[in-house]
Amino acid sequence: MLDYDGLRDEQLITLIAHGEKDALEVFYNRYAPSVFSLARYMLKESALAEEATQDIFLNLWLKASSYNPQRGAPRAWFMSIAHHRIIDVIKARIRSTKSTNQVSHELLDIHPSSEISTEDIAQQNLDREYILAALSDLPEGQREVIVLAYFEGYSQSEIASKLDQPLGTVKTRIRLAMQKLRVALGKYSEGE
C-alpha cells in the first residue's frame, strides 16, 4: 500500500487527477486549515468559509489534471485556485445582496436607515472588491506571500521556511507587493 502522507504535493495532485481519494484526503489534511483561514478572513463568516473550503477541494478533485508543474509550485497553484473561488463567492454574495435588497425595498417600500445607508454598504462592498482585485493582479509569488503574511498570520521567517525560499526573497516579494498595492489603492482612493 502506498504511503500518501510521505508524498510531495505534486505527486498527490497527479494521483488526485487519476481519481485517488486517499491522495485527496492527505492533500485536504495539509491545506484545509490554510484554505479555511483564508476563506474565513475574506468572507467574515465561518459557515460560509466552511462551505467555500469544501467547494475549493471539490474543484481540486475535478480540475487536478489542469496542474502544470512548469507554471509554479503546487501550493501556489492551489492557493490561487482557492483565492479565486473565494472571490467568486464574494461576488455572488454581492450580486445576491443587491438583488435581494432591491426587491425587498421595492416590495415593502422600505427606506434604508439613516444610520447605515445603502450607499455606505455599497461603498464598503466596492472597497472590498477593489482590494481583492488589486490582490489578484499581483504576480503569483507576491500574492502568495501577502496571503500568508496578512491573511494567515505567518511571520516572514515562517513564510520562508514554509515555501522553502530565502528570507531575503520573501522580504523582497512582500515589499514589492505592498508597493504595488499602495499604487493600486492610491489610484482608487483618488477616484481613478
PDB file of C-alpha atoms in Angstrom:
ATOM      1  CA  MET A   1       0.000   0.000   0.000  1.00  0.00           C
ATOM      2  CA  LEU A   2       1.229   3.473  -0.917  1.00  0.00           C
ATOM      3  CA  ASP A   3       2.133   5.866   1.929  1.00  0.00           C
ATOM      4  CA  TYR A   4       0.340   9.008   0.743  1.00  0.00           C
ATOM      5  CA  ASP A   5       1.494  11.048   3.753  1.00  0.00           C
ATOM      6  CA  GLY A   6       5.100  10.839   2.565  1.00  0.00           C
ATOM      7  CA  LEU A   7       4.351  12.104  -0.940  1.00  0.00           C
ATOM      8  CA  ARG A   8       5.124  15.593  -2.216  1.00  0.00           C
ATOM      9  CA  ASP A   9       2.252  17.870  -3.191  1.00  0.00           C
ATOM     10  CA  GLU A  10       2.982  17.452  -6.898  1.00  0.00           C
ATOM     11  CA  GLN A  11       2.718  13.676  -6.579  1.00  0.00           C
ATOM     12  CA  LEU A  12      -0.535  13.981  -4.645  1.00  0.00           C
ATOM     13  CA  ILE A  13      -2.048  16.233  -7.320  1.00  0.00           C
ATOM     14  CA  THR A  14      -1.105  13.710 -10.006  1.00  0.00           C
ATOM     15  CA  LEU A  15      -2.797  10.948  -8.005  1.00  0.00           C
ATOM     16  CA  ILE A  16      -5.854  13.146  -7.387  1.00  0.00           C
ATOM     17  CA  ALA A  17      -6.080  13.729 -11.149  1.00  0.00           C
ATOM     18  CA  HIS A  18      -6.227   9.932 -11.525  1.00  0.00           C
ATOM     19  CA  GLY A  19      -9.097   9.636  -9.031  1.00  0.00           C
ATOM     20  CA  GLU A  20      -7.166   8.613  -5.905  1.00  0.00           C
ATOM     21  CA  LYS A  21      -9.404   9.612  -2.990  1.00  0.00           C
ATOM     22  CA  ASP A  22      -6.713   8.833  -0.404  1.00  0.00           C
ATOM     23  CA  ALA A  23      -4.409  11.367  -2.076  1.00  0.00           C
ATOM     24  CA  LEU A  24      -7.166  13.987  -1.869  1.00  0.00           C
ATOM     25  CA  GLU A  25      -7.632  13.214   1.822  1.00  0.00           C
ATOM     26  CA  VAL A  26      -3.923  13.771   2.536  1.00  0.00           C
ATOM     27  CA  PHE A  27      -3.895  16.981   0.468  1.00  0.00           C
ATOM     28  CA  TYR A  28      -7.028  18.129   2.315  1.00  0.00           C
ATOM     29  CA  ASN A  29      -5.407  17.472   5.696  1.00  0.00           C
ATOM     30  CA  ARG A  30      -2.372  19.515   4.631  1.00  0.00           C
ATOM     31  CA  TYR A  31      -4.181  22.522   3.225  1.00  0.00           C
ATOM     32  CA  ALA A  32      -7.717  22.699   4.636  1.00  0.00           C
ATOM     33  CA  PRO A  33      -6.634  24.778   7.668  1.00  0.00           C
ATOM     34  CA  SER A  34      -4.923  27.373   5.441  1.00  0.00           C
ATOM     35  CA  VAL A  35      -7.800  27.474   2.961  1.00  0.00           C
ATOM     36  CA  PHE A  36     -10.392  27.768   5.728  1.00  0.00           C
ATOM     37  CA  SER A  37      -8.385  30.518   7.427  1.00  0.00           C
ATOM     38  CA  LEU A  38      -8.174  32.486   4.185  1.00  0.00           C
ATOM     39  CA  ALA A  39     -11.872  31.940   3.440  1.00  0.00           C
ATOM     40  CA  ARG A  40     -12.936  32.958   6.947  1.00  0.00           C
ATOM     41  CA  TYR A  41     -10.796  36.100   6.764  1.00  0.00           C
ATOM     42  CA  MET A  42     -12.151  37.112   3.368  1.00  0.00           C
ATOM     43  CA  LEU A  43     -15.776  36.062   3.897  1.00  0.00           C
ATOM     44  CA  LYS A  44     -16.080  37.067   7.583  1.00  0.00           C
ATOM     45  CA  GLU A  45     -18.427  34.158   8.240  1.00  0.00           C
ATOM     46  CA  SER A  46     -17.384  30.694   9.448  1.00  0.00           C
ATOM     47  CA  ALA A  47     -20.275  28.749   7.916  1.00  0.00           C
ATOM     48  CA  LEU A  48     -19.724  30.360   4.536  1.00  0.00           C
ATOM     49  CA  ALA A  49     -15.964  29.810   4.848  1.00  0.00           C
ATOM     50  CA  GLU A  50     -16.553  26.123   5.585  1.00  0.00           C
ATOM     51  CA  GLU A  51     -18.791  25.806   2.538  1.00  0.00           C
ATOM     52  CA  ALA A  52     -16.231  27.620   0.369  1.00  0.00           C
ATOM     53  CA  THR A  53     -13.451  25.334   1.646  1.00  0.00           C
ATOM     54  CA  GLN A  54     -15.427  22.238   0.654  1.00  0.00           C
ATOM     55  CA  ASP A  55     -16.173  23.772  -2.741  1.00  0.00           C
ATOM     56  CA  ILE A  56     -12.484  24.548  -3.282  1.00  0.00           C
ATOM     57  CA  PHE A  57     -11.464  20.946  -2.604  1.00  0.00           C
ATOM     58  CA  LEU A  58     -14.246  19.661  -4.851  1.00  0.00           C
ATOM     59  CA  ASN A  59     -12.882  21.982  -7.528  1.00  0.00           C
ATOM     60  CA  LEU A  60      -9.413  20.487  -6.951  1.00  0.00           C
ATOM     61  CA  TRP A  61     -10.849  16.980  -7.362  1.00  0.00           C
ATOM     62  CA  LEU A  62     -12.429  17.955 -10.674  1.00  0.00           C
ATOM     63  CA  LYS A  63      -9.539  20.024 -12.056  1.00  0.00           C
ATOM     64  CA  ALA A  64      -6.373  18.430 -10.673  1.00  0.00           C
ATOM     65  CA  SER A  65      -5.373  17.358 -14.178  1.00  0.00           C
ATOM     66  CA  SER A  66      -5.010  21.035 -15.164  1.00  0.00           C
ATOM     67  CA  TYR A  67      -1.991  21.458 -12.858  1.00  0.00           C
ATOM     68  CA  ASN A  68       1.173  22.246 -14.838  1.00  0.00           C
ATOM     69  CA  PRO A  69       4.397  21.915 -12.797  1.00  0.00           C
ATOM     70  CA  GLN A  70       6.237  24.238 -15.202  1.00  0.00           C
ATOM     71  CA  ARG A  71       3.934  27.111 -14.199  1.00  0.00           C
ATOM     72  CA  GLY A  72       4.642  27.015 -10.482  1.00  0.00           C
ATOM     73  CA  ALA A  73       4.654  25.153  -7.211  1.00  0.00           C
ATOM     74  CA  PRO A  74       1.605  23.024  -6.346  1.00  0.00           C
ATOM     75  CA  ARG A  75       0.854  25.045  -3.217  1.00  0.00           C
ATOM     76  CA  ALA A  76       0.902  28.342  -5.122  1.00  0.00           C
ATOM     77  CA  TRP A  77      -1.324  26.892  -7.847  1.00  0.00           C
ATOM     78  CA  PHE A  78      -3.803  25.518  -5.333  1.00  0.00           C
ATOM     79  CA  MET A  79      -3.922  28.653  -3.161  1.00  0.00           C
ATOM     80  CA  SER A  80      -4.508  30.682  -6.323  1.00  0.00           C
ATOM     81  CA  ILE A  81      -7.498  28.447  -7.116  1.00  0.00           C
ATOM     82  CA  ALA A  82      -8.717  28.923  -3.546  1.00  0.00           C
ATOM     83  CA  HIS A  83      -8.306  32.696  -3.723  1.00  0.00           C
ATOM     84  CA  HIS A  84     -10.224  32.949  -6.995  1.00  0.00           C
ATOM     85  CA  ARG A  85     -13.047  30.702  -5.756  1.00  0.00           C
ATOM     86  CA  ILE A  86     -13.425  32.828  -2.611  1.00  0.00           C
ATOM     87  CA  ILE A  87     -13.595  35.967  -4.753  1.00  0.00           C
ATOM     88  CA  ASP A  88     -16.319  34.244  -6.798  1.00  0.00           C
ATOM     89  CA  VAL A  89     -18.269  33.613  -3.577  1.00  0.00           C
ATOM     90  CA  ILE A  90     -17.895  37.274  -2.573  1.00  0.00           C
ATOM     91  CA  LYS A  91     -19.079  38.461  -5.982  1.00  0.00           C
ATOM     92  CA  ALA A  92     -22.068  36.105  -5.847  1.00  0.00           C
ATOM     93  CA  ARG A  93     -22.979  37.381  -2.373  1.00  0.00           C
ATOM     94  CA  ILE A  94     -22.754  40.986  -3.528  1.00  0.00           C
ATOM     95  CA  ARG A  95     -24.989  40.260  -6.520  1.00  0.00           C
ATOM     96  CA  SER A  96     -27.423  38.357  -4.309  1.00  0.00           C
ATOM     97  CA  THR A  97     -27.437  41.073  -1.643  1.00  0.00           C
ATOM     98  CA  LYS A  98     -28.012  43.799  -4.202  1.00  0.00           C
ATOM     99  CA  SER A  99     -30.905  41.989  -5.872  1.00  0.00           C
ATOM    100  CA  THR A 100     -32.450  40.922  -2.535  1.00  0.00           C
ATOM    101  CA  ASN A 101     -32.200  44.448  -1.123  1.00  0.00           C
ATOM    102  CA  GLN A 102     -33.622  45.935  -4.295  1.00  0.00           C
ATOM    103  CA  VAL A 103     -36.578  43.523  -4.341  1.00  0.00           C
ATOM    104  CA  SER A 104     -37.232  43.984  -0.600  1.00  0.00           C
ATOM    105  CA  HIS A 105     -37.221  47.756  -0.875  1.00  0.00           C
ATOM    106  CA  GLU A 106     -39.483  47.731  -3.916  1.00  0.00           C
ATOM    107  CA  LEU A 107     -41.981  45.243  -2.465  1.00  0.00           C
ATOM    108  CA  LEU A 108     -42.123  46.684   1.028  1.00  0.00           C
ATOM    109  CA  ASP A 109     -41.321  50.288   0.140  1.00  0.00           C
ATOM    110  CA  ILE A 110     -38.680  50.283   2.899  1.00  0.00           C
ATOM    111  CA  HIS A 111     -36.139  53.041   3.005  1.00  0.00           C
ATOM    112  CA  PRO A 112     -32.700  52.318   4.437  1.00  0.00           C
ATOM    113  CA  SER A 113     -31.923  53.512   7.951  1.00  0.00           C
ATOM    114  CA  SER A 114     -30.208  56.853   8.190  1.00  0.00           C
ATOM    115  CA  GLU A 115     -27.522  55.283  10.413  1.00  0.00           C
ATOM    116  CA  ILE A 116     -26.184  52.935   7.729  1.00  0.00           C
ATOM    117  CA  SER A 117     -27.138  53.946   4.257  1.00  0.00           C
ATOM    118  CA  THR A 118     -27.315  51.764   1.185  1.00  0.00           C
ATOM    119  CA  GLU A 119     -24.573  53.948  -0.259  1.00  0.00           C
ATOM    120  CA  ASP A 120     -22.287  53.130   2.706  1.00  0.00           C
ATOM    121  CA  ILE A 121     -22.882  49.412   2.269  1.00  0.00           C
ATOM    122  CA  ALA A 122     -22.315  49.675  -1.470  1.00  0.00           C
ATOM    123  CA  GLN A 123     -19.103  51.634  -0.868  1.00  0.00           C
ATOM    124  CA  GLN A 124     -17.831  49.006   1.589  1.00  0.00           C
ATOM    125  CA  ASN A 125     -18.571  46.259  -0.931  1.00  0.00           C
ATOM    126  CA  LEU A 126     -16.846  48.260  -3.650  1.00  0.00           C
ATOM    127  CA  ASP A 127     -13.801  48.875  -1.432  1.00  0.00           C
ATOM    128  CA  ARG A 128     -13.557  45.166  -0.633  1.00  0.00           C
ATOM    129  CA  GLU A 129     -13.880  44.219  -4.306  1.00  0.00           C
ATOM    130  CA  TYR A 130     -11.205  46.714  -5.274  1.00  0.00           C
ATOM    131  CA  ILE A 131      -8.788  45.358  -2.667  1.00  0.00           C
ATOM    132  CA  LEU A 132      -9.423  41.777  -3.808  1.00  0.00           C
ATOM    133  CA  ALA A 133      -8.976  42.798  -7.437  1.00  0.00           C
ATOM    134  CA  ALA A 134      -5.700  44.555  -6.587  1.00  0.00           C
ATOM    135  CA  LEU A 135      -4.526  41.396  -4.803  1.00  0.00           C
ATOM    136  CA  SER A 136      -5.462  39.188  -7.729  1.00  0.00           C
ATOM    137  CA  ASP A 137      -3.470  41.452 -10.072  1.00  0.00           C
ATOM    138  CA  LEU A 138      -0.247  40.742  -8.165  1.00  0.00           C
ATOM    139  CA  PRO A 139       2.191  38.187  -9.580  1.00  0.00           C
ATOM    140  CA  GLU A 140       1.598  34.758  -8.024  1.00  0.00           C
ATOM    141  CA  GLY A 141       4.746  34.776  -5.851  1.00  0.00           C
ATOM    142  CA  GLN A 142       3.913  38.186  -4.401  1.00  0.00           C
ATOM    143  CA  ARG A 143       0.242  37.352  -3.836  1.00  0.00           C
ATOM    144  CA  GLU A 144       1.219  34.127  -2.098  1.00  0.00           C
ATOM    145  CA  VAL A 145       3.481  35.840   0.465  1.00  0.00           C
ATOM    146  CA  ILE A 146       0.891  38.583   1.096  1.00  0.00           C
ATOM    147  CA  VAL A 147      -1.820  35.978   1.720  1.00  0.00           C
ATOM    148  CA  LEU A 148       0.453  34.045   4.077  1.00  0.00           C
ATOM    149  CA  ALA A 149       1.585  37.171   5.937  1.00  0.00           C
ATOM    150  CA  TYR A 150      -1.604  39.197   6.181  1.00  0.00           C
ATOM    151  CA  PHE A 151      -4.432  36.684   5.843  1.00  0.00           C
ATOM    152  CA  GLU A 152      -2.913  33.628   7.513  1.00  0.00           C
ATOM    153  CA  GLY A 153      -0.692  35.431  10.040  1.00  0.00           C
ATOM    154  CA  TYR A 154       2.680  33.874   9.230  1.00  0.00           C
ATOM    155  CA  SER A 155       5.900  35.750  10.034  1.00  0.00           C
ATOM    156  CA  GLN A 156       8.389  36.393   7.241  1.00  0.00           C
ATOM    157  CA  SER A 157      10.736  33.693   8.539  1.00  0.00           C
ATOM    158  CA  GLU A 158       7.848  31.202   8.780  1.00  0.00           C
ATOM    159  CA  ILE A 159       6.882  32.018   5.188  1.00  0.00           C
ATOM    160  CA  ALA A 160      10.473  31.484   4.039  1.00  0.00           C
ATOM    161  CA  SER A 161      10.537  28.115   5.772  1.00  0.00           C
ATOM    162  CA  LYS A 162       7.072  27.096   4.537  1.00  0.00           C
ATOM    163  CA  LEU A 163       7.865  27.997   0.916  1.00  0.00           C
ATOM    164  CA  ASP A 164      11.468  26.798   1.129  1.00  0.00           C
ATOM    165  CA  GLN A 165      12.732  30.180  -0.081  1.00  0.00           C
ATOM    166  CA  PRO A 166      15.424  32.508   1.241  1.00  0.00           C
ATOM    167  CA  LEU A 167      14.195  35.054   3.789  1.00  0.00           C
ATOM    168  CA  GLY A 168      15.512  37.867   1.567  1.00  0.00           C
ATOM    169  CA  THR A 169      13.316  36.680  -1.316  1.00  0.00           C
ATOM    170  CA  VAL A 170      10.237  36.664   0.912  1.00  0.00           C
ATOM    171  CA  LYS A 171      11.011  40.167   2.229  1.00  0.00           C
ATOM    172  CA  THR A 172      11.536  41.482  -1.304  1.00  0.00           C
ATOM    173  CA  ARG A 173       8.276  39.962  -2.541  1.00  0.00           C
ATOM    174  CA  ILE A 174       6.338  41.448   0.359  1.00  0.00           C
ATOM    175  CA  ARG A 175       7.929  44.870  -0.176  1.00  0.00           C
ATOM    176  CA  LEU A 176       7.236  44.844  -3.932  1.00  0.00           C
ATOM    177  CA  ALA A 177       3.675  43.611  -3.416  1.00  0.00           C
ATOM    178  CA  MET A 178       2.962  46.311  -0.837  1.00  0.00           C
ATOM    179  CA  GLN A 179       4.321  48.977  -3.205  1.00  0.00           C
ATOM    180  CA  LYS A 180       2.023  47.726  -5.984  1.00  0.00           C
ATOM    181  CA  LEU A 181      -0.961  47.583  -3.640  1.00  0.00           C
ATOM    182  CA  ARG A 182      -0.296  51.140  -2.410  1.00  0.00           C
ATOM    183  CA  VAL A 183      -0.212  52.395  -6.003  1.00  0.00           C
ATOM    184  CA  ALA A 184      -3.371  50.492  -6.978  1.00  0.00           C
ATOM    185  CA  LEU A 185      -5.289  51.517  -3.872  1.00  0.00           C
ATOM    186  CA  GLY A 186      -3.970  55.089  -4.099  1.00  0.00           C
ATOM    187  CA  LYS A 187      -5.456  55.383  -7.583  1.00  0.00           C
ATOM    188  CA  TYR A 188      -8.741  54.026  -6.260  1.00  0.00           C
ATOM    189  CA  SER A 189      -8.896  56.499  -3.362  1.00  0.00           C
ATOM    190  CA  GLU A 190      -8.215  59.341  -5.802  1.00  0.00           C
ATOM    191  CA  GLY A 191     -11.195  58.175  -7.847  1.00  0.00           C
ATOM    192  CA  GLU A 192      -9.382  56.950 -10.958  1.00  0.00           C
TER     193      GLU A 192
END
